[in-house]
Tab-separated table of C-alpha atoms and ligand atoms in Angstrom:
chain	number	residue	atom	x	y	z
A	1055	MET	CA	-64.409	-48.869	123.718
A	1056	SER	CA	-66.261	-52.340	123.961
A	1057	VAL	CA	-64.383	-54.635	126.276
A	1058	THR	CA	-64.641	-58.374	124.334
A	1059	ILE	CA	-63.978	-61.506	125.949
A	1060	LEU	CA	-63.550	-65.296	125.506
A	1061	GLY	CA	-63.984	-67.510	128.260
A	1062	ILE	CA	-63.190	-71.182	128.207
A	1063	GLU	CA	-64.779	-73.967	130.638
A	1064	SER	CA	-63.020	-77.138	131.214
A	1065	SER	CA	-63.505	-78.059	135.032
A	1066	CYS	CA	-65.547	-81.017	134.538
A	1067	ASP	CA	-66.641	-83.062	131.612
A	1068	ASP	CA	-68.322	-80.339	129.492
A	1069	THR	CA	-66.013	-78.394	127.000
A	1070	SER	CA	-66.961	-74.612	126.582
A	1071	SER	CA	-66.538	-71.469	124.909
A	1072	SER	CA	-68.292	-68.602	124.655
A	1073	VAL	CA	-67.457	-64.997	123.468
A	1074	ILE	CA	-69.259	-61.808	125.237
A	1075	ARG	CA	-69.106	-58.516	124.272
A	1076	ASP	CA	-70.006	-55.468	126.941
A	1077	GLY	CA	-71.809	-58.092	128.886
A	1078	VAL	CA	-73.787	-59.718	125.793
A	1079	MET	CA	-73.314	-62.960	124.789
A	1080	LEU	CA	-72.274	-63.246	121.059
A	1081	SER	CA	-71.670	-67.288	121.265
A	1082	ASN	CA	-71.388	-69.867	124.003
A	1083	VAL	CA	-70.776	-73.764	122.430
A	1084	ILE	CA	-70.492	-76.710	124.662
A	1085	ALA	CA	-69.394	-80.334	123.682
A	1086	SER	CA	-70.572	-82.936	126.164
A	1087	GLN	CA	-68.734	-85.821	126.539
A	1088	ALA	CA	-70.942	-89.203	125.908
A	1089	VAL	CA	-68.188	-91.495	127.145
A	1090	HIS	CA	-68.523	-91.154	130.705
A	1091	GLU	CA	-72.254	-92.800	130.431
A	1092	ALA	CA	-71.126	-96.320	130.235
A	1093	TYR	CA	-69.098	-95.671	133.785
A	1094	GLY	CA	-72.120	-94.116	135.330
A	1095	GLY	CA	-69.814	-91.600	136.480
A	1096	VAL	CA	-67.194	-88.884	135.045
A	1097	VAL	CA	-63.690	-90.848	134.524
A	1098	PRO	CA	-61.128	-88.091	134.966
A	1099	GLU	CA	-58.759	-89.076	132.988
A	1100	LEU	CA	-61.394	-89.446	130.091
A	1101	ALA	CA	-62.603	-86.083	130.443
A	1102	SER	CA	-58.752	-84.586	130.443
A	1103	ARG	CA	-58.019	-86.301	126.964
A	1104	ALA	CA	-61.909	-85.017	125.466
A	1105	HIS	CA	-61.169	-81.668	126.420
A	1106	GLN	CA	-58.018	-82.490	124.485
A	1107	GLN	CA	-59.599	-83.010	121.310
A	1108	ASN	CA	-62.528	-80.753	121.968
A	1109	ILE	CA	-60.897	-77.552	122.889
A	1110	ILE	CA	-59.748	-76.356	119.440
A	1111	PRO	CA	-62.778	-77.273	117.814
A	1112	VAL	CA	-64.748	-75.608	119.979
A	1113	VAL	CA	-62.922	-72.234	120.526
A	1114	ALA	CA	-62.883	-71.995	116.604
A	1115	GLU	CA	-66.663	-72.409	116.730
A	1116	ALA	CA	-67.119	-69.779	119.434
A	1117	ILE	CA	-65.314	-67.406	117.700
A	1118	LYS	CA	-66.594	-68.138	114.334
A	1119	ARG	CA	-70.145	-68.061	115.718
A	1120	ALA	CA	-69.637	-64.894	117.535
A	1121	GLY	CA	-68.796	-63.332	113.977
A	1122	ILE	CA	-65.527	-61.353	114.703
A	1123	ASP	CA	-61.839	-61.908	114.410
A	1124	LYS	CA	-59.839	-62.925	117.241
A	1125	SER	CA	-57.796	-59.966	116.814
A	1126	GLU	CA	-60.648	-58.428	118.450
A	1127	LEU	CA	-60.699	-60.032	121.944
A	1128	SER	CA	-59.752	-58.044	124.931
A	1129	ALA	CA	-59.042	-60.859	127.243
A	1130	VAL	CA	-58.752	-64.375	127.781
A	1131	ALA	CA	-60.814	-65.948	131.200
A	1132	PHE	CA	-60.887	-69.618	131.719
A	1133	THR	CA	-61.698	-71.479	134.460
A	1134	ARG	CA	-58.984	-72.160	137.078
A	1135	GLY	CA	-60.773	-74.153	139.395
A	1136	PRO	CA	-62.312	-75.904	141.581
A	1137	GLY	CA	-62.767	-79.187	139.726
A	1138	LEU	CA	-60.678	-82.011	138.183
A	1139	MET	CA	-57.350	-81.442	138.233
A	1140	GLY	CA	-56.689	-83.060	134.346
A	1141	SER	CA	-59.794	-80.975	132.792
A	1142	LEU	CA	-58.554	-77.840	134.215
A	1143	LEU	CA	-55.490	-77.728	132.954
A	1144	VAL	CA	-56.247	-78.626	129.210
A	1145	GLY	CA	-58.023	-74.998	129.813
A	1146	THR	CA	-55.751	-73.185	131.298
A	1147	SER	CA	-53.225	-74.327	129.570
A	1148	PHE	CA	-55.080	-73.502	125.923
A	1149	ALA	CA	-55.686	-70.106	127.872
A	1150	LYS	CA	-51.978	-69.449	127.851
A	1151	GLY	CA	-51.474	-70.490	124.575
A	1152	LEU	CA	-54.116	-67.935	123.575
A	1153	SER	CA	-53.382	-64.853	125.672
A	1154	VAL	CA	-48.963	-65.488	124.482
A	1155	SER	CA	-50.465	-65.663	120.705
A	1156	LEU	CA	-52.552	-62.819	120.868
A	1157	ASN	CA	-51.174	-60.982	123.301
A	1158	ILE	CA	-53.935	-60.009	125.504
A	1159	PRO	CA	-54.177	-61.186	129.111
A	1160	MET	CA	-55.446	-63.689	131.266
A	1161	ILE	CA	-58.135	-63.225	133.906
A	1162	GLU	CA	-58.380	-66.646	136.267
A	1163	ILE	CA	-62.242	-67.438	137.111
A	1164	ASN	CA	-63.159	-69.149	140.514
A	1165	HIS	CA	-66.466	-71.663	138.648
A	1166	LEU	CA	-68.361	-71.258	141.603
A	1167	GLN	CA	-68.230	-67.169	141.415
A	1168	ALA	CA	-69.457	-67.828	137.577
A	1169	HIS	CA	-72.156	-69.761	138.502
A	1170	VAL	CA	-73.102	-66.990	140.351
A	1171	LEU	CA	-72.919	-64.178	137.612
A	1172	ALA	CA	-74.202	-66.453	135.030
A	1173	HIS	CA	-77.048	-64.342	136.147
A	1174	PHE	CA	-75.448	-61.390	134.966
A	1175	ILE	CA	-75.720	-62.972	130.876
A	1176	LYS	CA	-77.447	-60.866	128.449
A	1177	GLU	CA	-78.535	-62.416	125.495
A	1178	THR	CA	-79.735	-59.248	124.061
A	1179	PRO	CA	-78.794	-55.688	125.342
A	1180	GLU	CA	-82.124	-55.082	126.026
A	1181	ASP	CA	-81.973	-58.229	128.725
A	1182	ASP	CA	-82.799	-56.649	132.284
A	1183	HIS	CA	-83.420	-59.161	134.229
A	1184	ALA	CA	-80.182	-59.349	136.769
A	1185	PRO	CA	-80.547	-59.476	140.319
A	1186	SER	CA	-79.644	-56.530	142.518
A	1187	PHE	CA	-77.107	-55.919	145.151
A	1188	PRO	CA	-77.110	-57.581	147.567
A	1189	PHE	CA	-78.044	-60.820	146.966
A	1190	LEU	CA	-78.772	-64.099	148.120
A	1191	CYS	CA	-77.388	-66.735	146.100
A	1192	LEU	CA	-78.206	-70.834	147.082
A	1193	LEU	CA	-75.351	-72.474	144.508
A	1194	VAL	CA	-76.162	-76.166	143.994
A	1195	SER	CA	-74.327	-78.217	141.898
A	1196	GLY	CA	-72.999	-81.769	141.702
A	1197	GLY	CA	-70.128	-80.765	143.857
A	1198	ASN	CA	-71.256	-77.995	146.064
A	1199	SER	CA	-73.649	-76.831	148.127
A	1200	GLN	CA	-73.454	-73.074	149.331
A	1201	ILE	CA	-75.069	-69.875	150.817
A	1202	ILE	CA	-73.472	-67.092	149.184
A	1203	LYS	CA	-74.447	-62.912	149.736
A	1204	VAL	CA	-73.847	-61.518	147.303
A	1205	ASN	CA	-72.302	-57.694	147.652
A	1206	ALA	CA	-71.002	-56.862	144.537
A	1207	TYR	CA	-69.985	-58.330	140.832
A	1208	ASN	CA	-65.975	-59.289	142.791
A	1209	ASP	CA	-67.715	-59.021	146.456
A	1210	MET	CA	-69.048	-62.386	147.945
A	1211	GLU	CA	-69.162	-64.694	150.957
A	1212	VAL	CA	-70.061	-67.579	151.515
A	1213	ILE	CA	-72.234	-67.622	154.724
A	1214	GLY	CA	-73.090	-71.635	154.863
A	1215	GLN	CA	-72.222	-74.373	152.555
A	1216	THR	CA	-72.688	-78.511	153.206
A	1217	ILE	CA	-70.411	-79.899	155.772
A	1218	ASP	CA	-70.085	-83.185	153.764
A	1219	ASP	CA	-72.191	-84.139	150.463
A	1220	ALA	CA	-73.937	-81.843	148.009
A	1221	ALA	CA	-77.322	-82.111	147.404
A	1222	GLY	CA	-76.512	-82.939	143.509
A	1223	GLU	CA	-74.576	-85.853	144.710
A	1224	ALA	CA	-77.604	-86.775	147.593
A	1225	PHE	CA	-79.631	-86.759	144.246
A	1226	ASP	CA	-76.968	-88.783	142.254
A	1227	LYS	CA	-76.033	-91.249	145.044
A	1228	CYS	CA	-79.660	-92.383	146.164
A	1229	ALA	CA	-80.332	-92.725	142.176
A	1230	LYS	CA	-77.764	-95.091	141.919
A	1231	VAL	CA	-78.495	-97.456	144.390
A	1232	MET	CA	-82.148	-97.363	142.709
A	1233	GLY	CA	-80.684	-98.616	139.419
A	1234	LEU	CA	-81.532	-95.033	137.740
A	1235	GLY	CA	-78.116	-94.062	136.041
A	1236	TYR	CA	-76.198	-91.504	136.307
A	1237	PRO	CA	-76.657	-88.264	136.599
A	1238	GLY	CA	-79.871	-89.229	138.310
A	1239	GLY	CA	-80.856	-85.936	139.897
A	1240	PRO	CA	-82.980	-85.423	136.439
A	1241	VAL	CA	-84.348	-88.989	136.267
A	1242	VAL	CA	-85.301	-88.426	140.208
A	1243	ASN	CA	-86.948	-84.812	139.003
A	1244	ARG	CA	-88.774	-86.943	136.357
A	1245	LEU	CA	-90.406	-89.774	138.651
A	1246	ALA	CA	-90.989	-87.238	141.663
A	1247	ASN	CA	-93.488	-85.579	139.008
A	1248	GLU	CA	-95.708	-88.798	139.282
A	1249	GLY	CA	-95.050	-89.943	143.200
A	1250	ASN	CA	-95.899	-88.729	146.166
A	1251	PRO	CA	-94.236	-86.201	148.324
A	1252	ASN	CA	-95.444	-87.708	151.376
A	1253	ALA	CA	-95.209	-91.215	150.831
A	1254	PHE	CA	-91.716	-91.897	152.643
A	1255	THR	CA	-89.955	-89.868	155.749
A	1256	PHE	CA	-86.480	-89.534	155.749
A	1257	SER	CA	-84.411	-87.941	158.287
A	1258	LYS	CA	-83.066	-84.336	158.344
A	1259	PRO	CA	-79.416	-82.660	159.466
A	1260	HIS	CA	-79.542	-80.426	162.677
A	1261	ILE	CA	-77.188	-78.339	162.302
A	1262	PRO	CA	-76.458	-74.846	163.950
A	1263	GLY	CA	-76.013	-71.979	161.157
A	1264	TYR	CA	-76.495	-71.757	157.679
A	1265	ASP	CA	-74.733	-75.269	157.500
A	1266	TYR	CA	-76.121	-77.880	154.862
A	1267	SER	CA	-75.520	-82.298	155.297
A	1268	PHE	CA	-76.871	-84.668	153.139
A	1269	SER	CA	-75.035	-87.662	154.469
A	1270	GLY	CA	-77.021	-88.502	156.981
A	1271	LEU	CA	-80.446	-88.294	154.445
A	1272	LYS	CA	-78.696	-90.766	152.091
A	1273	THR	CA	-77.888	-93.182	155.154
A	1274	SER	CA	-81.391	-92.692	155.552
A	1275	PHE	CA	-82.854	-93.987	152.116
A	1276	LEU	CA	-80.431	-96.200	152.163
A	1277	TYR	CA	-81.550	-98.085	155.059
A	1278	THR	CA	-85.878	-97.460	154.355
A	1279	LEU	CA	-84.610	-99.490	150.886
A	1280	ARG	CA	-82.729	-102.117	153.058
A	1281	ASP	CA	-85.393	-102.798	155.050
A	1282	LYS	CA	-88.496	-102.497	152.589
A	1283	LEU	CA	-86.292	-104.793	150.422
A	1284	GLN	CA	-86.797	-107.441	153.313
A	1285	GLU	CA	-89.969	-107.749	153.167
A	1286	ASP	CA	-90.517	-107.147	149.104
A	1287	PRO	CA	-87.615	-107.722	146.515
A	1288	ASP	CA	-90.001	-105.730	144.036
A	1289	PHE	CA	-89.965	-102.595	146.676
A	1290	ILE	CA	-88.062	-100.167	144.714
A	1291	GLU	CA	-89.727	-101.133	141.154
A	1292	LYS	CA	-93.232	-100.499	142.799
A	1293	ASN	CA	-92.363	-97.859	144.857
A	1294	LYS	CA	-89.929	-95.333	142.524
A	1295	GLN	CA	-92.241	-92.778	142.163
A	1296	ASP	CA	-93.333	-91.839	145.421
A	1297	LEU	CA	-89.279	-92.337	146.769
A	1298	CYS	CA	-88.140	-89.842	144.183
A	1299	ALA	CA	-91.227	-87.575	145.423
A	1300	SER	CA	-89.897	-87.953	149.176
A	1301	LEU	CA	-86.517	-87.733	148.114
A	1302	GLN	CA	-86.901	-84.518	146.008
A	1303	ALA	CA	-89.160	-83.030	148.897
A	1304	THR	CA	-86.473	-83.605	151.492
A	1305	VAL	CA	-83.919	-82.524	149.690
A	1306	ILE	CA	-85.770	-79.385	149.342
A	1307	ASP	CA	-87.016	-79.039	152.429
A	1308	ILE	CA	-83.471	-78.746	153.704
A	1309	LEU	CA	-81.993	-76.263	150.728
A	1310	MET	CA	-84.694	-73.615	151.728
A	1311	ASN	CA	-84.980	-74.206	155.394
A	1312	LYS	CA	-81.794	-72.798	155.422
A	1313	LEU	CA	-82.328	-69.992	153.098
A	1314	ARG	CA	-85.146	-68.649	154.786
A	1315	LYS	CA	-83.652	-68.358	157.916
A	1316	ALA	CA	-80.532	-66.460	155.706
A	1317	ALA	CA	-82.690	-64.006	153.982
A	1318	LYS	CA	-84.746	-63.503	157.463
A	1319	ASP	CA	-81.834	-62.869	159.681
A	1320	LEU	CA	-79.651	-60.348	157.342
A	1321	ASN	CA	-82.910	-58.952	155.583
A	1322	ILE	CA	-82.614	-59.797	152.175
A	1323	LYS	CA	-85.483	-60.911	149.597
A	1324	GLU	CA	-83.605	-60.971	146.752
A	1325	VAL	CA	-82.738	-64.540	146.355
A	1326	ALA	CA	-81.185	-66.227	143.474
A	1327	VAL	CA	-80.495	-70.351	142.955
A	1328	ALA	CA	-77.667	-71.512	140.860
A	1329	GLY	CA	-75.971	-74.536	139.543
A	1330	GLY	CA	-76.815	-78.011	138.234
A	1331	VAL	CA	-79.696	-78.818	140.704
A	1332	SER	CA	-81.568	-75.510	139.884
A	1333	ALA	CA	-82.850	-76.941	137.037
A	1334	ASN	CA	-84.575	-79.294	139.475
A	1335	SER	CA	-88.813	-78.266	139.053
A	1336	GLY	CA	-89.641	-78.886	142.226
A	1337	LEU	CA	-86.872	-76.542	143.547
A	1338	ARG	CA	-87.862	-73.618	140.562
A	1339	ASP	CA	-91.579	-74.415	142.533
A	1340	ALA	CA	-90.575	-73.810	146.035
A	1341	PHE	CA	-88.388	-70.492	144.576
A	1342	LEU	CA	-91.819	-69.110	143.310
A	1343	ASP	CA	-93.845	-70.372	146.397
A	1344	HIS	CA	-91.352	-68.424	148.383
A	1345	ALA	CA	-91.452	-65.184	145.739
A	1346	LYS	CA	-94.966	-65.632	147.164
A	1347	ARG	CA	-95.542	-66.019	150.566
A	1348	PHE	CA	-92.647	-64.007	151.726
A	1349	GLY	CA	-92.648	-61.184	148.969
A	1350	TRP	CA	-89.161	-62.544	147.537
A	1351	LYS	CA	-88.094	-61.411	144.267
A	1352	VAL	CA	-86.340	-64.603	142.993
A	1353	HIS	CA	-83.585	-65.310	140.064
A	1354	ILE	CA	-84.063	-68.965	138.463
A	1355	PRO	CA	-81.649	-68.964	135.472
A	1356	LYS	CA	-82.842	-70.516	131.505
A	1357	PHE	CA	-81.620	-74.561	132.156
A	1358	SER	CA	-78.919	-73.691	129.639
A	1359	PHE	CA	-77.081	-71.605	131.980
A	1360	THR	CA	-77.536	-73.676	134.880
A	1361	THR	CA	-75.361	-76.799	133.701
A	1362	ASP	CA	-71.299	-75.776	132.961
A	1363	ASN	CA	-70.962	-73.184	130.242
A	1364	ALA	CA	-68.510	-70.705	129.691
A	1365	ALA	CA	-70.773	-67.855	129.045
A	1366	MET	CA	-70.530	-67.875	133.099
A	1367	VAL	CA	-67.137	-67.649	132.739
A	1368	ALA	CA	-66.993	-64.897	130.127
A	1369	ILE	CA	-69.664	-62.670	131.933
A	1370	THR	CA	-67.467	-62.725	135.121
A	1371	GLY	CA	-63.748	-62.128	132.748
A	1372	TYR	CA	-66.098	-58.952	131.364
A	1373	TYR	CA	-66.469	-57.984	135.458
A	1374	LYS	CA	-63.243	-58.544	136.365
A	1375	TYR	CA	-61.613	-56.890	133.616
A	1376	LEU	CA	-63.880	-54.190	134.089
A	1377	ASP	CA	-61.738	-54.440	137.529
A	1378	GLN	CA	-58.247	-55.012	135.727
A	1379	GLN	CA	-58.130	-58.101	137.737
A	1380	PHE	CA	-55.675	-59.924	135.298
A	1381	CYS	CA	-53.036	-63.132	136.496
A	1382	PRO	CA	-49.777	-64.175	135.876
A	1383	MET	CA	-48.575	-66.759	132.992
A	1384	ASP	CA	-47.866	-68.938	135.633
A	1385	ALA	CA	-51.492	-69.831	137.554
A	1386	VAL	CA	-52.401	-73.235	138.003
A	1387	PRO	CA	-54.833	-74.874	138.238
A	1388	PHE	CA	-56.783	-75.520	141.921
A	1389	SER	CA	-58.874	-78.672	142.190
A	1390	ARG	CA	-60.688	-77.830	145.609
A	1391	VAL	CA	-62.317	-74.944	146.992
A	1392	LEU	CA	-59.759	-72.600	148.083
A	1393	ASN	CA	-61.181	-70.935	151.348
B	2758	LIG	O1	-73.293	-77.682	138.587
B	2758	LIG	P1	-73.193	-79.001	137.401
B	2758	LIG	O2	-73.950	-79.500	135.890
B	2758	LIG	O3	-72.042	-79.611	137.736
B	2758	LIG	C1	-70.934	-79.592	138.800
B	2758	LIG	O4	-70.276	-78.707	138.753
B	2758	LIG	O5	-71.515	-80.471	139.813
B	2758	LIG	O6	-74.965	-80.043	138.740
B	2758	LIG	C2	-74.641	-81.162	138.399
B	2758	LIG	C3	-75.657	-81.609	139.454
B	2758	LIG	C4	-75.586	-83.606	139.381
B	2758	LIG	O7	-75.883	-83.827	140.620
B	2758	LIG	C5	-77.206	-83.510	138.942
B	2758	LIG	O8	-78.093	-84.818	138.857
B	2758	LIG	C6	-77.731	-82.373	139.102
B	2758	LIG	O9	-76.617	-81.237	138.946
B	2758	LIG	N1	-79.137	-82.387	138.136
B	2758	LIG	C7	-80.392	-82.316	139.279
B	2758	LIG	C8	-81.442	-82.347	137.856
B	2758	LIG	N2	-80.470	-81.668	136.626
B	2758	LIG	C9	-79.066	-81.705	137.252
B	2758	LIG	N3	-80.365	-82.459	140.000
B	2758	LIG	C10	-82.034	-82.167	140.195
B	2758	LIG	N4	-83.191	-82.451	139.571
B	2758	LIG	C11	-82.489	-82.175	138.268
B	2758	LIG	N5	-83.346	-81.510	137.092
């Protein structure tokens, strides 16, 4: 019998719903929230209200586009955390209502596990691009930077993570001080393509193991701007491309150094990248370069699966369903990573 999972994602500012049947995506609907642009960042209360407005039409559209009837759903999978509490509550509450009304089980999903399992979404039954176990996954988003050893669908170990800022945060905060708007990562990427990555040198952390740190880089970037602006008030405007290229190169260097070390120590050559920052073209190039230099088999997701989406929630739900991992009706969202 086939397994049909409805996924719901509402952890931040995208309301998304997807239907996946036996691992194959039938629909993936995403409603983004433009309301935050004016504020230079996501405003939690506004995000929560927008989710409330979007959730019913988005879920209805996902079921419609999948071409199924809701009575065919085997289970509803929802993002339980980490994320914004008010946003998560909307998806969680909606999933509970659906579970009761359709009399189907609920499956709680960890947003970070979902980013990793996005690699297993099949767009057609013939898709055959999934990593084989065990593999390493560099998970880089606005809120997280982690190296994860993935042993099986439902067996992952975080072997390294940031002790302060995330890589996406470093991009966003440095972009903000240059007046490049929010989120700054994609703008830095675009400008970096026209700049010299060796024009400026910013500090890199020296911490043991596989952990990351980006706060020193951020401070060093800020101090460079402060000093140079004293000499020339138009410094940023004149050097935007070179600043972005040097910043991007430093972030990528920090990320790849630790990933390389982990791959070597654990003798794993199957390496994936996930999360919003994996849209970065420099990081994608670095992965392709490592594939050539070190014989890695690399897995880079499609752009549409790098940012928040419910297809990754539904695919994770599918594998949890196969393991009969359901959750009780009193499940509550969590905002921070549970260790
Ligand atoms: O995974 P994601 O959509 O959101 C979280 O759940 O955190 O990641 C968003 C992050 C933001 O920091 C954004 O600036 C960054 O991903 N980002 C990029 C690029 N596209 C998105 N950073 C660098 N280069 C990009 N092309």
